[in-house]
Short mmCIF file of C-alpha atoms in Angstrom, two decimals:
data_model
loop_
_atom_site.label_atom_id
_atom_site.label_comp_id
_atom_site.label_asym_id
_atom_site.label_seq_id
_atom_site.Cartn_x
_atom_site.Cartn_y
_atom_site.Cartn_z
CA MET A 1 -30.18 66.89 21.88
CA ASN A 2 -32.27 65.72 18.99
CA ALA A 3 -35.43 67.41 20.18
CA ALA A 4 -34.59 70.88 18.91
CA PRO A 5 -33.63 70.17 15.33
CA LEU A 6 -36.43 67.66 14.90
CA ALA A 7 -38.87 70.28 13.78
CA ARG A 8 -36.53 71.73 11.22
CA ARG A 9 -35.14 68.44 9.88
CA PRO A 10 -37.72 65.65 9.62
CA LEU A 11 -35.07 63.30 8.24
CA GLY A 12 -33.16 63.65 11.50
CA CYS A 13 -35.86 61.56 13.10
CA LEU A 14 -35.16 58.74 10.71
CA LYS A 15 -31.45 59.07 11.45
CA ALA A 16 -32.11 58.80 15.13
CA THR A 17 -34.26 55.71 14.85
CA LEU A 18 -31.69 54.08 12.59
CA ARG A 19 -28.99 54.79 15.14
CA GLN A 20 -31.18 53.30 17.83
CA THR A 21 -31.74 50.08 15.93
CA ARG A 22 -28.04 49.85 15.18
CA HIS A 23 -27.27 50.10 18.88
CA GLN A 24 -29.79 47.44 19.64
CA ARG A 25 -28.32 45.11 17.08
CA LEU A 26 -24.84 45.66 18.49
CA LEU A 27 -26.13 44.88 21.94
CA VAL A 28 -27.66 41.65 20.72
CA ARG A 29 -24.52 40.69 18.94
CA HIS A 30 -22.27 41.33 21.94
CA MET A 31 -24.52 39.63 24.41
CA ALA A 32 -25.59 36.75 22.27
CA THR A 33 -26.26 34.42 25.15
CA GLU A 34 -28.29 36.98 26.96
CA ALA A 35 -30.32 37.76 23.89
CA SER A 36 -30.95 34.13 23.01
CA GLN A 37 -32.25 33.46 26.48
CA THR A 38 -34.77 36.20 26.19
CA THR A 39 -35.94 35.50 22.66
CA SER A 40 -37.68 32.23 21.85
CA LYS A 41 -35.43 29.78 20.02
CA PRO A 42 -36.41 28.67 16.53
CA PRO A 43 -36.79 24.88 16.29
CA VAL A 44 -33.46 23.31 15.29
CA GLN A 45 -33.78 21.34 12.13
CA HIS A 46 -30.74 19.11 12.23
CA GLY A 47 -29.51 17.66 9.00
CA PHE A 48 -27.37 18.29 5.97
CA TYR A 49 -27.69 21.60 4.18
CA PRO A 50 -26.05 21.68 0.74
CA ILE A 51 -25.60 25.00 -1.00
CA THR A 52 -25.65 24.39 -4.72
CA ASP A 53 -24.00 26.47 -7.35
CA PRO A 54 -26.81 27.87 -9.52
CA LYS A 55 -24.68 27.87 -12.66
CA LYS A 56 -22.98 24.49 -12.44
CA LYS A 57 -25.74 22.72 -10.50
CA THR A 58 -23.14 21.18 -8.24
CA ILE A 59 -22.76 21.38 -4.51
CA ARG A 60 -20.61 24.42 -3.83
CA THR A 61 -20.44 24.07 -0.10
CA ALA A 62 -22.44 22.50 2.66
CA PHE A 63 -22.90 22.52 6.37
CA ALA A 64 -24.46 20.18 8.82
CA VAL A 65 -26.54 20.90 11.87
CA TYR A 66 -26.18 18.32 14.59
CA PRO A 67 -28.75 17.67 17.29
CA GLN A 68 -27.91 19.10 20.66
CA GLY A 69 -25.71 16.99 22.87
CA THR A 70 -23.39 15.71 20.17
CA VAL A 71 -20.93 18.58 20.49
CA ALA A 72 -17.56 17.66 21.96
CA GLY A 73 -17.28 18.56 25.59
CA VAL A 74 -20.94 18.21 26.40
CA LYS A 75 -21.33 16.88 29.91
CA ASN A 76 -24.25 14.56 29.38
CA ALA A 77 -22.54 12.59 26.54
CA SER A 78 -21.63 9.09 27.73
CA PRO A 79 -17.87 8.49 28.06
CA PRO A 80 -16.34 6.27 25.37
CA PRO A 81 -15.61 2.67 26.32
CA SER A 82 -12.06 2.09 27.57
CA ASN A 83 -10.95 -0.23 24.75
CA VAL A 84 -12.31 1.50 21.68
CA LEU A 85 -9.46 0.44 19.40
CA GLN A 86 -9.73 -3.18 20.41
CA ALA A 87 -13.46 -3.16 19.76
CA LEU A 88 -12.87 -1.53 16.37
CA HIS A 89 -10.26 -4.13 15.41
CA GLU A 90 -12.54 -6.94 16.46
CA ALA A 91 -15.40 -5.52 14.44
CA GLN A 92 -13.21 -5.13 11.38
CA ILE A 93 -11.79 -8.63 11.68
CA LYS A 94 -15.30 -9.99 12.01
CA ARG A 95 -16.28 -8.17 8.84
CA LEU A 96 -13.27 -9.24 6.78
CA ASP A 97 -12.92 -12.76 8.17
CA PRO A 98 -16.42 -13.96 9.08
CA THR A 99 -15.47 -17.63 9.36
CA GLY A 100 -12.48 -16.90 11.61
CA VAL A 101 -10.21 -19.17 9.56
CA ARG A 102 -7.42 -16.67 9.09
CA THR A 103 -7.50 -15.60 12.71
CA ALA A 104 -7.02 -19.23 13.70
CA MET A 105 -4.38 -19.71 11.03
CA PHE A 106 -2.19 -16.92 12.39
CA GLY A 107 -3.19 -17.20 16.02
CA LYS A 108 -1.05 -18.52 18.82
CA ASN A 109 -2.23 -22.11 18.88
CA ARG A 110 -0.39 -25.28 17.90
CA ASP A 111 -1.87 -25.46 14.40
CA ALA A 112 -1.01 -21.88 13.58
CA VAL A 113 1.52 -20.82 10.99
CA LYS A 114 4.97 -20.29 12.44
CA PRO A 115 8.15 -18.74 11.08
CA GLY A 116 9.92 -21.29 8.91
CA ASP A 117 6.74 -22.70 7.36
CA VAL A 118 6.22 -22.39 3.63
CA LEU A 119 3.06 -20.61 2.50
CA MET A 120 1.48 -19.87 -0.83
CA ILE A 121 -0.66 -16.77 -1.20
CA THR A 122 -3.07 -16.44 -4.09
CA HIS A 123 -4.21 -13.03 -5.24
CA ARG A 124 -7.69 -12.25 -6.39
CA ARG A 125 -6.28 -9.75 -8.87
CA GLY A 126 -4.80 -12.50 -10.97
CA GLY A 127 -1.07 -12.90 -11.32
CA GLU A 128 1.06 -15.75 -10.12
CA PRO A 129 0.47 -16.97 -6.58
CA PHE A 130 3.43 -16.06 -4.40
CA ALA A 131 4.99 -18.83 -2.35
CA GLY A 132 7.73 -18.43 0.19
CA VAL A 133 9.15 -19.15 3.61
CA VAL A 134 7.50 -17.26 6.47
CA MET A 135 10.18 -14.95 7.81
CA SER A 136 8.04 -13.16 10.36
CA ILE A 137 4.45 -12.64 11.36
CA ARG A 138 3.30 -9.19 12.36
CA ARG A 139 0.32 -9.44 14.69
CA ARG A 140 -1.44 -6.07 14.83
CA GLY A 141 -5.15 -6.85 14.81
CA ILE A 142 -6.62 -6.01 11.46
CA ASP A 143 -3.19 -4.95 10.14
CA SER A 144 -1.70 -8.38 10.71
CA ALA A 145 0.71 -9.33 7.98
CA VAL A 146 3.10 -12.08 7.04
CA LEU A 147 6.53 -11.75 5.40
CA LEU A 148 7.37 -14.36 2.77
CA ARG A 149 10.71 -14.90 1.09
CA ASN A 150 11.40 -16.75 -2.10
CA HIS A 151 13.78 -16.76 -5.02
CA LEU A 152 12.38 -15.82 -8.40
CA GLY A 153 14.99 -16.51 -11.05
CA LYS A 154 18.05 -16.36 -8.78
CA ILE A 155 16.88 -13.11 -7.20
CA GLY A 156 15.58 -13.10 -3.65
CA VAL A 157 12.12 -11.53 -3.34
CA GLU A 158 10.40 -10.72 -0.08
CA MET A 159 6.77 -9.76 0.19
CA TRP A 160 4.57 -8.63 3.03
CA PHE A 161 0.94 -9.66 2.74
CA LYS A 162 -1.90 -8.42 4.89
CA ILE A 163 -3.66 -11.56 6.00
CA TYR A 164 -7.12 -9.97 6.29
CA ASN A 165 -6.86 -8.32 2.87
CA LYS A 166 -9.86 -9.05 0.65
CA ASN A 167 -7.54 -9.32 -2.36
CA VAL A 168 -5.72 -12.23 -0.74
CA ALA A 169 -7.94 -14.98 -2.04
CA GLY A 170 -6.21 -17.95 -0.48
CA ILE A 171 -3.43 -18.83 1.94
CA ASP A 172 -2.15 -22.40 1.61
CA ILE A 173 0.33 -24.11 3.86
CA ILE A 174 2.79 -25.87 1.57
CA LYS A 175 5.11 -27.29 4.17
CA ARG A 176 5.57 -27.11 7.91
CA ALA A 177 8.95 -26.33 9.37
CA PRO A 178 10.55 -29.62 10.47
CA LYS A 179 11.75 -27.99 13.69
CA ARG A 180 10.46 -25.00 15.55
CA ALA A 181 12.47 -21.93 14.64
CA ARG A 182 14.26 -20.48 17.65
CA ARG A 183 13.72 -16.94 16.45
CA ALA A 184 10.53 -14.98 15.86
CA ARG A 185 12.00 -13.23 12.83
CA LEU A 186 14.19 -15.26 10.54
CA THR A 187 16.06 -12.32 9.04
CA TYR A 188 19.20 -14.45 8.95
CA MET A 189 17.65 -16.10 5.90
CA ARG A 190 18.83 -13.10 3.89
CA GLN A 191 22.41 -14.21 4.38
CA PRO A 192 23.65 -16.51 1.62
CA LYS A 193 24.76 -19.05 4.21
CA HIS A 194 21.25 -19.55 5.61
CA ASP A 195 19.20 -18.79 2.51
CA MET A 196 16.64 -21.45 1.66
CA GLY A 197 16.67 -20.60 -2.02
CA SER A 198 13.67 -21.20 -4.19
CA VAL A 199 10.65 -23.03 -2.78
CA GLU A 200 9.46 -23.86 -6.28
CA ASN A 201 10.14 -27.57 -5.92
CA LEU A 202 8.22 -27.68 -2.64
CA VAL A 203 5.24 -26.03 -4.30
CA PHE A 204 5.45 -28.44 -7.20
CA GLU A 205 5.54 -31.40 -4.83
CA TRP A 206 2.59 -30.04 -2.87
CA LYS A 207 0.53 -29.54 -6.01
CA ARG A 208 1.23 -33.12 -7.08
CA THR A 209 0.19 -34.59 -3.73
CA ARG A 210 -2.98 -32.54 -3.76
CA LYS A 211 -3.86 -33.95 -7.13
CA VAL A 212 -3.34 -37.48 -5.85
CA PHE A 213 -5.38 -37.10 -2.69
CA SER A 214 -8.21 -34.99 -4.00
CA THR A 215 -10.72 -35.40 -6.77
CA ALA A 216 -10.24 -33.53 -10.01
CA LYS A 217 -12.98 -31.11 -9.12
CA SER A 218 -11.48 -29.86 -5.89
CA ALA A 219 -8.00 -29.81 -7.39
CA ALA A 220 -9.24 -27.42 -10.01
CA GLY A 221 -10.54 -25.08 -7.34
CA ALA A 222 -7.36 -25.28 -5.28
CA GLY A 223 -6.58 -22.00 -3.66
CA GLY A 224 -9.77 -20.44 -4.89
CA LYS A 225 -11.47 -20.38 -1.52
CA ASN A 226 -9.44 -19.56 1.50
CA ALA A 227 -11.47 -21.66 3.88
CA LYS A 228 -11.17 -24.74 1.73
CA GLY A 229 -7.46 -24.31 1.13
CA ALA A 230 -6.67 -23.68 4.75
CA LYS A 231 -8.67 -26.63 6.00
CA ALA A 232 -7.19 -28.96 3.43
CA ALA A 233 -3.73 -27.88 4.43
CA LYS A 234 -4.49 -28.35 8.11
CA LYS A 235 -5.62 -31.92 7.66
CA LYS A 236 -2.21 -33.00 6.42
CA MET B 1 16.37 4.14 -3.04
CA ILE B 2 18.48 4.80 -6.10
CA GLN B 3 20.52 7.97 -5.89
CA LEU B 4 23.71 9.46 -7.28
CA LYS B 5 26.52 6.89 -7.47
CA THR B 6 24.27 3.88 -6.79
CA LEU B 7 25.49 0.83 -8.67
CA LEU B 8 22.74 -1.19 -10.34
CA ASN B 9 22.67 -4.46 -12.19
CA CYS B 10 21.61 -4.12 -15.78
CA ILE B 11 19.38 -7.09 -16.56
CA ASP B 12 18.80 -6.75 -20.28
CA ASN B 13 20.96 -7.92 -23.18
CA SER B 14 22.17 -4.46 -24.18
CA GLY B 15 25.70 -5.38 -23.19
CA ALA B 16 25.95 -3.51 -19.88
CA ALA B 17 26.41 -5.51 -16.68
CA ILE B 18 26.81 -2.88 -13.97
CA VAL B 19 25.76 0.75 -14.33
CA GLU B 20 26.07 3.72 -12.01
CA CYS B 21 23.28 6.19 -11.42
CA ALA B 22 24.24 9.69 -12.54
CA GLN B 23 20.94 11.53 -12.27
CA ILE B 24 17.28 10.95 -11.52
CA ILE B 25 14.93 12.38 -14.11
CA GLY B 26 11.84 14.31 -13.22
CA GLN B 27 12.11 14.40 -9.45
CA LYS B 28 14.34 15.63 -6.68
CA ARG B 29 14.18 12.54 -4.52
CA HIS B 30 15.64 9.06 -4.76
CA ALA B 31 14.36 6.81 -7.53
CA SER B 32 12.17 3.76 -7.00
CA ILE B 33 10.74 1.06 -9.26
CA GLY B 34 9.52 2.53 -12.53
CA ASP B 35 11.51 5.77 -12.29
CA ARG B 36 13.73 6.97 -15.09
CA ILE B 37 17.38 7.64 -14.36
CA VAL B 38 20.55 8.54 -16.24
CA VAL B 39 23.28 5.94 -15.87
CA VAL B 40 26.92 5.47 -16.79
CA VAL B 41 27.90 2.00 -17.96
CA GLN B 42 30.65 0.83 -15.61
CA LYS B 43 31.11 -2.77 -16.63
CA GLN B 44 30.39 -4.52 -19.87
CA ARG B 45 28.91 -7.95 -20.04
CA SER B 46 31.34 -10.50 -21.45
CA ALA B 47 30.42 -12.12 -24.73
CA ASN B 48 29.12 -15.38 -23.31
CA ALA B 49 27.56 -14.25 -20.07
CA ASP B 50 25.08 -16.60 -18.43
CA GLY B 51 21.55 -16.39 -19.69
CA MET B 52 22.42 -13.98 -22.46
CA ALA B 53 23.14 -16.41 -25.24
CA GLY B 54 23.05 -14.91 -28.70
CA ALA B 55 23.38 -11.38 -27.41
CA GLY B 56 25.64 -10.53 -30.33
CA ALA B 57 27.69 -7.37 -30.27
CA PRO B 58 27.13 -5.25 -27.19
CA LYS B 59 25.03 -2.18 -27.97
CA VAL B 60 26.59 -0.12 -25.22
CA LYS B 61 30.19 0.28 -24.13
CA ARG B 62 31.87 1.08 -20.86
CA GLY B 63 31.62 4.80 -20.17
CA ASP B 64 28.43 5.28 -22.20
CA ILE B 65 25.78 7.56 -20.73
CA ARG B 66 22.28 6.16 -21.17
CA HIS B 67 18.81 6.40 -19.75
CA ALA B 68 17.42 3.51 -17.71
CA ILE B 69 14.34 2.38 -15.84
CA VAL B 70 14.66 1.00 -12.32
CA VAL B 71 12.97 -2.41 -12.17
CA ARG B 72 14.05 -3.78 -8.76
CA THR B 73 15.05 -2.12 -5.52
CA ARG B 74 16.35 -3.35 -2.21
CA GLN B 75 14.26 -0.69 -0.53
CA PRO B 76 10.77 -2.06 0.22
CA VAL B 77 8.05 -0.65 -2.02
CA GLN B 78 4.55 -0.49 -0.63
CA ARG B 79 1.51 -1.13 -2.81
CA ARG B 80 -2.00 0.23 -2.63
CA ASP B 81 -3.36 -2.85 -0.87
CA GLY B 82 -0.78 -2.72 1.91
CA SER B 83 1.47 -5.45 0.57
CA VAL B 84 5.15 -4.66 0.31
CA VAL B 85 7.77 -6.02 -2.08
CA ARG B 86 11.51 -6.01 -1.57
CA PHE B 87 14.16 -7.46 -3.84
CA ASP B 88 17.67 -8.54 -2.99
CA ASP B 89 19.33 -6.21 -5.48
CA ASN B 90 18.93 -2.98 -7.39
CA ALA B 91 18.43 -3.53 -11.09
CA CYS B 92 17.56 -1.51 -14.16
CA VAL B 93 16.86 -1.81 -17.87
CA LEU B 94 18.50 0.54 -20.39
CA ILE B 95 16.27 2.59 -22.69
CA ASN B 96 16.92 5.17 -25.36
CA LYS B 97 15.79 8.79 -25.22
CA ALA B 98 12.43 7.88 -26.75
CA GLY B 99 11.71 5.34 -24.02
CA ASP B 100 12.16 2.13 -25.97
CA PRO B 101 14.33 -0.60 -24.42
CA ILE B 102 17.81 -0.90 -25.93
CA GLY B 103 18.06 -4.63 -25.27
CA SER B 104 15.66 -7.12 -26.78
CA ARG B 105 15.12 -9.32 -23.75
CA ILE B 106 15.13 -9.11 -19.98
CA ASN B 107 16.67 -11.70 -17.73
CA GLY B 108 15.05 -11.78 -14.30
CA VAL B 109 12.06 -10.70 -12.28
CA VAL B 110 10.81 -7.09 -12.36
CA GLY B 111 8.49 -5.20 -10.05
CA SER B 112 4.88 -4.84 -11.14
CA GLU B 113 4.96 -1.14 -10.24
CA LEU B 114 6.09 -0.72 -13.85
CA ARG B 115 2.51 -1.25 -14.92
CA LYS B 116 1.38 1.76 -12.92
CA LYS B 117 4.20 3.84 -14.34
CA LYS B 118 3.22 2.84 -17.92
CA TRP B 119 6.33 0.84 -18.81
CA SER B 120 4.37 -2.03 -20.33
CA ARG B 121 7.03 -2.64 -22.99
CA ILE B 122 9.47 -3.65 -20.27
CA LEU B 123 6.83 -5.67 -18.43
CA SER B 124 5.98 -7.67 -21.52
CA MET B 125 9.66 -8.44 -22.11
CA ALA B 126 10.22 -9.65 -18.54
CA PRO B 127 9.95 -13.38 -17.85
CA MET B 128 8.10 -12.78 -14.57
CA GLN B 129 7.00 -10.02 -12.27
CA ALA B 130 6.58 -9.74 -8.54
#
């Protein structure tokens, strides 16, 4: 078809070759797998490729090339361990509580804190330490928290504290419950009939006894270090 | 969770004892600690109410419409570090249109969320914060 007009129109030749290349490109695009098998693969440089904005000199967008085998669904990738979450929680607890004091403090042993005990929690961010009766303990691995209730100027205040929080500088046991509480959550303490009221006098008493039994130096650092505070409280 | 018709304690010495929420300013949801609301004074504080000695003449009367800042809520409020605070009542402090407190002192604990919401005048007046 093209042979006859070729002589008259030399540009037609160019047109034909262009059409041919276009067809070839289409073929490659449609049969990408086929084409890649035939052509030699360029070496994959895996890494992070930022594309910077020439005007602002900031990263406009970026993409990452991962080594082969990391794509989801690849057969040869090893299956994840069965208890991933548990392992993660353990690793996080180990990072945030290297000595294991807080884990022991809120564990399920005899010495552990129980609902009905009175705790004092010191914040690293300054502010008054918050003391209160333990109303419930929420054991959820790294998210473990404790609910304290107190009265601040005739108004009941309840606070949840994460026990593994880095901002929680110290947890001190002010007073143990005289009798084991028969509930896990002492929500009945919100009723006026069962409300313990303020624990301020208990805290005051505790501070006085600490001053008597300890040297001036350690009394000054009371509550500063969690480990020290917890151990001192456990001895009593 | 302060919304229309919620009754709040007024804990300053402006003369109001119980106020009712009439509108929440600046948002479509319920109000929390540090939010500004419009209130109607429902009950006046008697002359010699406890803890308000030397209050003088009440600055607001029953039926007055004023602005107020929520300082305590029964609804738990979560903080950035995961700790949660919950008070046993809903309370507020009356302010004028410019944002200055009407009363000269505050009687009771307030939430420290006020610091984040830039109500440091109220925080400095409060005897304690939780």
